[in-house]
Coordinates of C-alpha atoms in Angstrom, one line a residue:
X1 CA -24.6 10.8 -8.8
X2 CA -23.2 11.1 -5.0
X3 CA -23.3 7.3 -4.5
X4 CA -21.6 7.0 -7.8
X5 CA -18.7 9.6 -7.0
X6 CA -18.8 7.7 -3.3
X7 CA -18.2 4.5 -4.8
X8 CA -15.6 6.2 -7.2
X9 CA -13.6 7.7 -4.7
X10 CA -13.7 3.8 -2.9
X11 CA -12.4 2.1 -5.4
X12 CA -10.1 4.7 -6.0
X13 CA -8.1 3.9 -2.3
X14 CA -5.3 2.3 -2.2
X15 CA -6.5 -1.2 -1.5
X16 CA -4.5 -1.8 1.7
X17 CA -6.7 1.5 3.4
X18 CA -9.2 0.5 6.1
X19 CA -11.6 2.3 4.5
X20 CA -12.0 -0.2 1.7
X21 CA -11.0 -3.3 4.3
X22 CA -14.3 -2.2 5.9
X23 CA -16.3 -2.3 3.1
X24 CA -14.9 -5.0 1.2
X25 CA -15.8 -6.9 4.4
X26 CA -19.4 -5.9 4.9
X27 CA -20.1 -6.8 1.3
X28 CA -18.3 -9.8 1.6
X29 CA -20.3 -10.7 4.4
X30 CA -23.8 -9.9 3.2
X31 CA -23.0 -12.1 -0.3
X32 CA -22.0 -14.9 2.1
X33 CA -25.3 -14.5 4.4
X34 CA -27.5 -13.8 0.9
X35 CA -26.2 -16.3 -0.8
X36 CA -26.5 -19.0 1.6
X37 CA -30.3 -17.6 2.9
X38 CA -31.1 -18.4 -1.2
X39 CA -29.6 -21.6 -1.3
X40 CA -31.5 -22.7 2.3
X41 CA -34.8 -21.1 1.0
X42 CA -34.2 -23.3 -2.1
X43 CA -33.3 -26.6 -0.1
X44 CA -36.4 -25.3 2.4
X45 CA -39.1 -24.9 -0.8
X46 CA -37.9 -28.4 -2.6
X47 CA -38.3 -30.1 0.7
X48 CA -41.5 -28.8 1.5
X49 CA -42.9 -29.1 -2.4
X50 CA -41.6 -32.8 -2.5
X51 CA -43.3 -33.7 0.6
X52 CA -46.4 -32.1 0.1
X53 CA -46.9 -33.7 -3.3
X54 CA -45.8 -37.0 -2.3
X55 CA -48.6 -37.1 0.1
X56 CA -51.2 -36.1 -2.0
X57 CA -50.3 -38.5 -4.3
X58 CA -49.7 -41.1 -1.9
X59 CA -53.0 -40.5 -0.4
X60 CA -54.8 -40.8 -3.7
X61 CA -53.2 -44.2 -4.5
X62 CA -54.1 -45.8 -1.1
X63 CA -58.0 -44.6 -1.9
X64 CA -57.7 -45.5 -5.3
X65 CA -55.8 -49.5 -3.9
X66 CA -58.6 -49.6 -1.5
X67 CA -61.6 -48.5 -3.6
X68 CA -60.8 -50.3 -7.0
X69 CA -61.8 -54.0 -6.2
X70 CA -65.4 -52.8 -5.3
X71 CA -66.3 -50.1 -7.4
X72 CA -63.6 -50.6 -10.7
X73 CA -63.3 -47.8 -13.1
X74 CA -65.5 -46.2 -11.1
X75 CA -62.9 -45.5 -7.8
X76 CA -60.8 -43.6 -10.6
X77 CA -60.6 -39.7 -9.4
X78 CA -62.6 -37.8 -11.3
X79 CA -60.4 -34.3 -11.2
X80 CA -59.1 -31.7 -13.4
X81 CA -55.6 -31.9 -11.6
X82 CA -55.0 -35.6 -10.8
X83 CA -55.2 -38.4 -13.9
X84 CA -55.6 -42.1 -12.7
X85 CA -54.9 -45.3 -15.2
X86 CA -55.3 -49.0 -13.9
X87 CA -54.3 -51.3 -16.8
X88 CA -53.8 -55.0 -17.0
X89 CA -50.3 -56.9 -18.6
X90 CA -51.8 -56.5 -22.0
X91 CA -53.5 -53.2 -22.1
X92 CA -49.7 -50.9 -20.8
X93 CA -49.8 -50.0 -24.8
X94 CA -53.0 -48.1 -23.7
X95 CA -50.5 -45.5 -21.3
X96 CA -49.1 -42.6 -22.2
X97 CA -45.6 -43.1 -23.0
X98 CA -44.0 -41.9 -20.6
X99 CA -45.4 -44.5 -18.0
X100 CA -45.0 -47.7 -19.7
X101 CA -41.6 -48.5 -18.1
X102 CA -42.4 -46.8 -14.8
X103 CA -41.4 -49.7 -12.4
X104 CA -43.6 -50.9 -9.2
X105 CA -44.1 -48.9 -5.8
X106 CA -42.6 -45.6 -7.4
X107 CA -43.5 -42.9 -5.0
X108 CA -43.0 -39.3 -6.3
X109 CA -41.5 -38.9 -9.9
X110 CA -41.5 -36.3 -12.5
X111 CA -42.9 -36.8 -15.5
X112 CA -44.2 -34.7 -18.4
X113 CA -47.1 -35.7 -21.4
X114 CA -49.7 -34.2 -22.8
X115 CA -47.9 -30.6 -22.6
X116 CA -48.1 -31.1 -18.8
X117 CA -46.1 -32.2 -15.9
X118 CA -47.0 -34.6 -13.4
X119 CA -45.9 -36.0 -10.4
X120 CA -46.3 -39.7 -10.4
X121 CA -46.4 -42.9 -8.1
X122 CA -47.1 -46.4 -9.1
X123 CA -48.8 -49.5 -7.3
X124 CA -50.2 -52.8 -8.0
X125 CA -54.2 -53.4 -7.9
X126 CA -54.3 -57.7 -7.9
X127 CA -52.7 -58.6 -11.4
X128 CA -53.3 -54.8 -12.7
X129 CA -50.7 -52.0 -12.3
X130 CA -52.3 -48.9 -11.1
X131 CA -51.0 -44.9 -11.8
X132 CA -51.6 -41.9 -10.1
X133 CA -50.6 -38.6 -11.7
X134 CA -50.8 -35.3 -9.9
X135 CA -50.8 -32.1 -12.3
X136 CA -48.0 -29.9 -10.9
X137 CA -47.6 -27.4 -14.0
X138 CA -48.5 -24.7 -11.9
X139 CA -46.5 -25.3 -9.1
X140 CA -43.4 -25.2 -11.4
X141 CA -44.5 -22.3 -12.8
X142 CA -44.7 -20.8 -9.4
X143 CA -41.6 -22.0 -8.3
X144 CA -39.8 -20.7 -11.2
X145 CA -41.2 -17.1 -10.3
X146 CA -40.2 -18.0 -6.9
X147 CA -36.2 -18.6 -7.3
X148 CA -36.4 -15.3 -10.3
X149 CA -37.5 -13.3 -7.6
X150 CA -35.3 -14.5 -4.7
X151 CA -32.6 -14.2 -6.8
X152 CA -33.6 -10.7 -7.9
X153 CA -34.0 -10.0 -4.3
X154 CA -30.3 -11.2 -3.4
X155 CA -28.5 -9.1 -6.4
X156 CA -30.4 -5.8 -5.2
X157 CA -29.7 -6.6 -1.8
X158 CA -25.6 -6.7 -2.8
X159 CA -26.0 -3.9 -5.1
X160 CA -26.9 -2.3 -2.2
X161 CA -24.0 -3.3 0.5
X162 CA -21.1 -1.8 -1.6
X163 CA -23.2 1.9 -0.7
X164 CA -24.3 1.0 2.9
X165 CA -20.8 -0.4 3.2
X166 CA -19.1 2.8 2.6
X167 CA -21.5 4.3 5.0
X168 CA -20.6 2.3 7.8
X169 CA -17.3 2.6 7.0
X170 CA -17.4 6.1 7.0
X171 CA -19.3 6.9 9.9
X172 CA -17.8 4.3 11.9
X173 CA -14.1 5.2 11.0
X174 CA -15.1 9.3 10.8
X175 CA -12.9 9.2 14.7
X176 CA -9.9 7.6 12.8
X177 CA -10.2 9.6 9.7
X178 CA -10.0 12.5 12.0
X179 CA -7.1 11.5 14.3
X180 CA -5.0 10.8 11.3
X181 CA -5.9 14.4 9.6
X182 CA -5.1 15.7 12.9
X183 CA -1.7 13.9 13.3
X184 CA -0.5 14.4 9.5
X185 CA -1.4 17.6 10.1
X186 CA 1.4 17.9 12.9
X187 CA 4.3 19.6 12.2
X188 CA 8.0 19.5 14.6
X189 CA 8.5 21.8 16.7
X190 CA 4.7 22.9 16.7
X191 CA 2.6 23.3 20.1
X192 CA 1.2 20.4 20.0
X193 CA -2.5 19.7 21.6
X194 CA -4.0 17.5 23.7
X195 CA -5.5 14.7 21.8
X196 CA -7.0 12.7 24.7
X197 CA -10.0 15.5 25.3
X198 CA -11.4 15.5 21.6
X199 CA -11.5 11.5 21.4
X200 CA -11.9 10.5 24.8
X201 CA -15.9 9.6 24.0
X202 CA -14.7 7.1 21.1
X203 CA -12.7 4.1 21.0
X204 CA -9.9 5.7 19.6
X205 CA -9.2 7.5 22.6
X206 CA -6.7 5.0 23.7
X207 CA -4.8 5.7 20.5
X208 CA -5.1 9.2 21.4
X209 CA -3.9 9.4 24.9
X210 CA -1.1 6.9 23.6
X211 CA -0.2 9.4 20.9
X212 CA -0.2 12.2 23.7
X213 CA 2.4 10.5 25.9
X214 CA 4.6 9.6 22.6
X215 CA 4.0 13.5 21.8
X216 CA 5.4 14.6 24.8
X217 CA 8.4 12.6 24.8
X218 CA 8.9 13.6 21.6
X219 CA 8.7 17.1 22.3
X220 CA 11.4 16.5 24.9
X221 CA 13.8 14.7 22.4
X222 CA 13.1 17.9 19.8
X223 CA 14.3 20.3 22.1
X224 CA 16.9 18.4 23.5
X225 CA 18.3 18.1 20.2
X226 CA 17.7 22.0 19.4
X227 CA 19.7 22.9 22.8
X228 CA 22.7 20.0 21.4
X229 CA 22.8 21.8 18.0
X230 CA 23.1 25.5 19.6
X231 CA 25.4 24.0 22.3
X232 CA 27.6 22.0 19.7
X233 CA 27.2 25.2 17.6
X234 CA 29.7 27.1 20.0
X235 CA 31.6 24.7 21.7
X236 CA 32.9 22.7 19.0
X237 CA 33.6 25.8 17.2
X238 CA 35.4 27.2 19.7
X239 CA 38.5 24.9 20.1
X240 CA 38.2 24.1 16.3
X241 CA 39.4 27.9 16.1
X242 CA 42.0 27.7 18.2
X243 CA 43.8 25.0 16.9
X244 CA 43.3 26.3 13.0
X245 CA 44.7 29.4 15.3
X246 CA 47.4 27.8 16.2
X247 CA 48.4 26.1 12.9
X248 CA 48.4 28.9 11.5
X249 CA 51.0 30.5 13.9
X250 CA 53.3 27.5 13.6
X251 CA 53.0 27.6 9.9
X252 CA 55.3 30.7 10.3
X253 CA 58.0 28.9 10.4
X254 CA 58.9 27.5 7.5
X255 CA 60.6 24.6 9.0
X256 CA 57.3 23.5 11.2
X257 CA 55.2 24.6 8.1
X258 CA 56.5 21.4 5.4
X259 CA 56.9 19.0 7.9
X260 CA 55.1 15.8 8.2
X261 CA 53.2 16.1 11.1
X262 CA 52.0 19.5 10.4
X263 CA 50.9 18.6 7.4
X264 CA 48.4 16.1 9.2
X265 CA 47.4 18.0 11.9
X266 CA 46.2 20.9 9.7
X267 CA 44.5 18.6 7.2
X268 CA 42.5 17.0 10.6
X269 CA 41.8 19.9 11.1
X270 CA 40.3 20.9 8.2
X271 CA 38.7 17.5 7.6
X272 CA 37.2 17.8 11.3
X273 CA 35.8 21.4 10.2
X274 CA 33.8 20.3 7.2
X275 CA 32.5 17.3 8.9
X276 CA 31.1 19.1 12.3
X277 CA 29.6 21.9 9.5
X278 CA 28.5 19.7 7.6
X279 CA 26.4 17.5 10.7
X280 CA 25.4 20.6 12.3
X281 CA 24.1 21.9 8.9
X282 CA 22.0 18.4 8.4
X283 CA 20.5 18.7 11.8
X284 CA 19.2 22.4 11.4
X285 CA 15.3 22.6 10.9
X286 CA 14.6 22.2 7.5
X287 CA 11.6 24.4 7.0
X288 CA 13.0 26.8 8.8
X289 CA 15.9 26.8 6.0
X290 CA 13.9 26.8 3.3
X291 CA 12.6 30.4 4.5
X292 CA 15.7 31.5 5.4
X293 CA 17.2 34.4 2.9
X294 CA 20.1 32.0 2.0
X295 CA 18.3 29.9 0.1
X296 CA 19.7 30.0 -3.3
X297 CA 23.8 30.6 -4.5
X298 CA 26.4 31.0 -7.4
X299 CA 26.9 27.7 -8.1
X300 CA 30.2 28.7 -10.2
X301 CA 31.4 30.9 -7.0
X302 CA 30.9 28.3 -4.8
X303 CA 32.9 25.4 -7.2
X304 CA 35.8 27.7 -7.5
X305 CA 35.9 29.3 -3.6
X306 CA 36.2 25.0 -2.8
X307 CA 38.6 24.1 -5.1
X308 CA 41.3 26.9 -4.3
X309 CA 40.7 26.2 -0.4
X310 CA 41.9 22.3 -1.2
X311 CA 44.8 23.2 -3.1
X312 CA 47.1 23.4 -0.4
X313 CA 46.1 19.4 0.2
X314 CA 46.7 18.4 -3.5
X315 CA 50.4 17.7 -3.4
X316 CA 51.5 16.2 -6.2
X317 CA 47.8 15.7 -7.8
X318 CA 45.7 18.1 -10.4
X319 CA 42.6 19.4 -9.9
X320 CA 41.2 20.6 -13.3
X321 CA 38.3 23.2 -14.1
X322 CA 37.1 21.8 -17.5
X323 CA 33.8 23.7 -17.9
X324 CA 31.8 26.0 -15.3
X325 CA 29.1 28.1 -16.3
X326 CA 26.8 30.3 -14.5
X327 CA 24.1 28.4 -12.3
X328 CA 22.0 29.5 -9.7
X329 CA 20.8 26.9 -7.7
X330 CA 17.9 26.7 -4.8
X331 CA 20.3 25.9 -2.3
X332 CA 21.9 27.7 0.1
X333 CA 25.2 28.0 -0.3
X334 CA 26.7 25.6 2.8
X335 CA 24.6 22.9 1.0
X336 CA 27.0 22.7 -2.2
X337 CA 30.5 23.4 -0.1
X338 CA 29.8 20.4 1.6
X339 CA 28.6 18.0 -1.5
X340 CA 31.5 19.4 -3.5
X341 CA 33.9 19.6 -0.7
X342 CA 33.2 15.7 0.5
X343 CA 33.8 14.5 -3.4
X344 CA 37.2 16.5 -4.0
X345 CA 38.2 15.1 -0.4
X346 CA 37.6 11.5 -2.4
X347 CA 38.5 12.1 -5.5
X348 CA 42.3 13.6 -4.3
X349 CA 42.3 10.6 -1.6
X350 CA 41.2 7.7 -3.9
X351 CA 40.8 8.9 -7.1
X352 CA 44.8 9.1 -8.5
X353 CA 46.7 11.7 -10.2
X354 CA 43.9 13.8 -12.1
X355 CA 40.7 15.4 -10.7
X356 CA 39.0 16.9 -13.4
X357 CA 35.5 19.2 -12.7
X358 CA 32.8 20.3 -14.9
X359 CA 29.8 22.7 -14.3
X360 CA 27.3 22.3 -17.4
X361 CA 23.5 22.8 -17.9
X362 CA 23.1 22.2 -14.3
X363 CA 24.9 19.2 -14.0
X364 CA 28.3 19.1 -12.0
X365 CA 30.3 16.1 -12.9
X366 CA 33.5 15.1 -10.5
X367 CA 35.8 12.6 -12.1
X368 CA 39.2 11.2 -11.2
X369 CA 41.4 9.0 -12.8
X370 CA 42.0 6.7 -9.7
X371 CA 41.2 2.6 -8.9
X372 CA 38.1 3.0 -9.3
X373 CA 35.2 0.8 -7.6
X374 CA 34.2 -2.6 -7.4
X375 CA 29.8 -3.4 -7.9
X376 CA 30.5 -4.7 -4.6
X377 CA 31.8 -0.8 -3.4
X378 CA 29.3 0.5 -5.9
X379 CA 26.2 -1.2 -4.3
X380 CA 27.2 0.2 -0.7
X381 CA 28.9 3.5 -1.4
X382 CA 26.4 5.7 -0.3
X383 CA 25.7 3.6 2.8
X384 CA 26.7 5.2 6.2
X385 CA 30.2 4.2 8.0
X386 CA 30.9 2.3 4.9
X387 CA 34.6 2.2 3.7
X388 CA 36.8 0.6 1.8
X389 CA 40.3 0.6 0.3
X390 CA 43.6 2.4 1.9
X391 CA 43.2 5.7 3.5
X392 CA 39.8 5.2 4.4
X393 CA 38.0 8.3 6.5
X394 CA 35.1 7.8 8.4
X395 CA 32.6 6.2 5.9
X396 CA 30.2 9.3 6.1
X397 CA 31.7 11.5 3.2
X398 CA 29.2 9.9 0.2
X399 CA 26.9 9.3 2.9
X400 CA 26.6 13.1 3.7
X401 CA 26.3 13.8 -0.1
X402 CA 23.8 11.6 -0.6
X403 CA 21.7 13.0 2.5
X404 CA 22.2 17.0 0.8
X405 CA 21.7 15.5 -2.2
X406 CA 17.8 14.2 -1.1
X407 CA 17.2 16.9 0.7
X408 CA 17.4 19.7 -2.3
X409 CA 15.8 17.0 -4.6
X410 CA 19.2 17.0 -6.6
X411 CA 19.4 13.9 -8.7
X412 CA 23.0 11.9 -7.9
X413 CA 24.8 9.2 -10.9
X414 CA 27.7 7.2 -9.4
X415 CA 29.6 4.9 -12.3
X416 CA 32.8 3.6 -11.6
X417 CA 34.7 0.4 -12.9
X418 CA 38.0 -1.0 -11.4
X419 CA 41.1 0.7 -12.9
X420 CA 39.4 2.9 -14.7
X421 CA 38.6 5.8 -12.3
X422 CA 35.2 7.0 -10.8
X423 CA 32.7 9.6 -12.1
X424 CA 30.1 11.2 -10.4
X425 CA 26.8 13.5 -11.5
X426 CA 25.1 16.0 -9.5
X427 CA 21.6 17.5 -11.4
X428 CA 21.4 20.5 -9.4
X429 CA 17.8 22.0 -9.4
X430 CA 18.1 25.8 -10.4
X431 CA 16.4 28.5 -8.3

């Protein structure tokens, strides 16, 4: 039962795993080597069969050439396993069939009568034609018990390198096995061990020492990025305030406040707030937000906080609340601001005069009346720094969604057609 679940658990790999490379191999090789050692013993035990009853009956039928003349019927062998006719041009009726149309000098053929097999060769005695027949009956017989059980042999020999495979390749890829159970095992940001010491002794402690040094580096790059994110953090905040600071002073007079270029500057603003909360968000460790406490929200809170912070940005354009219900989601809350906030920045840029907004059943629609999207757009709309059309931003807005959207394992529908608007599903996963 073991080798059974063994061989289960083989076959059960994925067939690109080295594990079953090795075996596949081994018994690959072994049916080459046993099937070619069976055909040589084959070729070897013809050979050596042929030539052994050629000369005995080849010996016979020079004694019998030399002996008939002097002593006639008498030079005949007198054996229980060789038979010996001499026969003049009118007495070949005499022969057993199977002789009669033997031709001259035949050295070594096969031929069966009287419920036996023989091996026969043919001469010439003066005017008579002379036959010598070897009984080989038992020598087939053997020989047939010879190729069933070298056969035999060479089927329980491969039945038996499928098993032995697997345990070669388990005993000689137990260092590998380990190494990669070790290294899947490895999480970011962990202390990470030495490698080198526990697999110097086998050959995979090249790999090892390799996967040490990449370690290292690694570790470097981790918490180079960690001091960028804290760093960024602060001092992109920082300035980010002060000028929403100072737009907000200015927008105290009412003549700065509905001007052009105020207008712009505060929506830059705004759009540059979203996008640095949004990347510093993305690169935050993600296991350690999943423990963190804020890891579910109000789904309805969150839709309606969003779209009454972009009204001041809607001008002329409607954003419409068709349908929200209730929905807690296992998200934290900055996850949904910046998948909802990213499509109403679309939708009111590209997406015409209507927005409209539903929350239903966990799914949260966003659809707009606008142009709409070529398969062309379609096909790449979710692909980073891709844009297209007038007013283009940055090419990361889908792109961001898409990234929030994989991370909380929330299903995303894009369908858009040209001149018909765009629509776009969210199925949030509930908490």
């Amino acid at each position: 039962m073991p080798a059974r679940r063994r061989i289960a658990q083989l076959f059960s790999r994925p067939l690109d795993s080295l594990q079953f490379r090795v075996t596949a191999a081994l018994a690959l090789f072994v049916a080459v080597v046993c099937t070619l050692m069976v055909l040589a013993l084959f070729a070897i035990n013809e050979r050596l069969e042929s030539d052994l009853l050629n000369g005995i009956i080849a010996h016979e039928m020079d004694e019998l050439i030399a002996e008939y003349p002097h002593e006639g019927d008498a030079a005949l062998p007198n054996s229980a396993t060789i038979v010996a006719f001499v026969v003049g041009p009118d007495e070949v009726d005499t022969l057993p069939r199977p002789l009669r149309g033997l031709p001259l000098s035949e050295h070594g053929i096969n031929i069966a009568f009287s419920n036996r097999t023989y091996r026969v060769a043919t001469g010439s005695i003066g005017d008579k034609r002379a036959f010598v027949a070897y009984d080989i009956t038992a020598f087939e017989a053997r020989e047939s018990m010879f190729k069933i059980v070298l056969v035999t042999a060479a089927f329980i020999v491969l039945a038996l390198a499928v098993p032995l495979g697997i345990w070669i390749a388990r005993i000689s890829l137990k260092p590998i096995n380990s190494l990669a159970d070790h290294v899947g095992n490895l999480r970011p940001g962990d202390a990470t061990q030495p490698l080198a010491d526990r697999f110097d002794r086998y050959e995979v402690g090249t790999i090892a020492r390799a996967f040490d040094r990449f370690m290292t580096r690694l570790d470097g790059f981790v918490e180079r990025e960690r001091s960028f994110t804290a760093d960024a953090s602060h001092e992109l905040r920082t300035p980010l305030a002060v000028i929403q600071g100072a737009i907000e002073v200015l927008q105290q007079d009412e003549r700065i406040a509905t001007s052009g270029p105020m207008v712009r500057i505060e929506r830059a603003a705004r759009q540059m707030a979203d996008l640095i909360e949004a990347l510093l968000f993305l690169a935050r460790d993600e296991a350690q937000e999943i423990h963190s406490r804020d890891a579910s929200c109000d789904a309805e809170s969150v839709i309606t906080d969003v779209v009454d912070a972009y009204r001041p940005m809607l001008g002329a354009k409607t954003v419409e609340i068709a349908a929200l219900e209730h929905c807690e989601i296992a998200a934290p809350r900055i996850a949904l601001i910046i998948v909802l906030g990213n499509l109403l920045r679309n939708a009111i840029r590209h997406g015409g005069e209507d927005v409209r907004i539903t929350l239903a059943h966990g799914l949260l629609t966003v659809a707009d009346s606008g142009q709409g999207m070529t398969s062309e757009q379609l096909r790449c709309a979710f692909d980073r720094g891709y844009r297209a059309g007038p007013g283009a931003g940055l090419g990361l807005g889908l792109y961001l969604v898409k990234r929030v959207a994989d991370r909380y394992g929330w299903r995303i529908r894009l369908a858009s057609r040209p001149d018909e608007g765009t629509r776009i599903e969210l199925r949030l996963a509930r908490a």
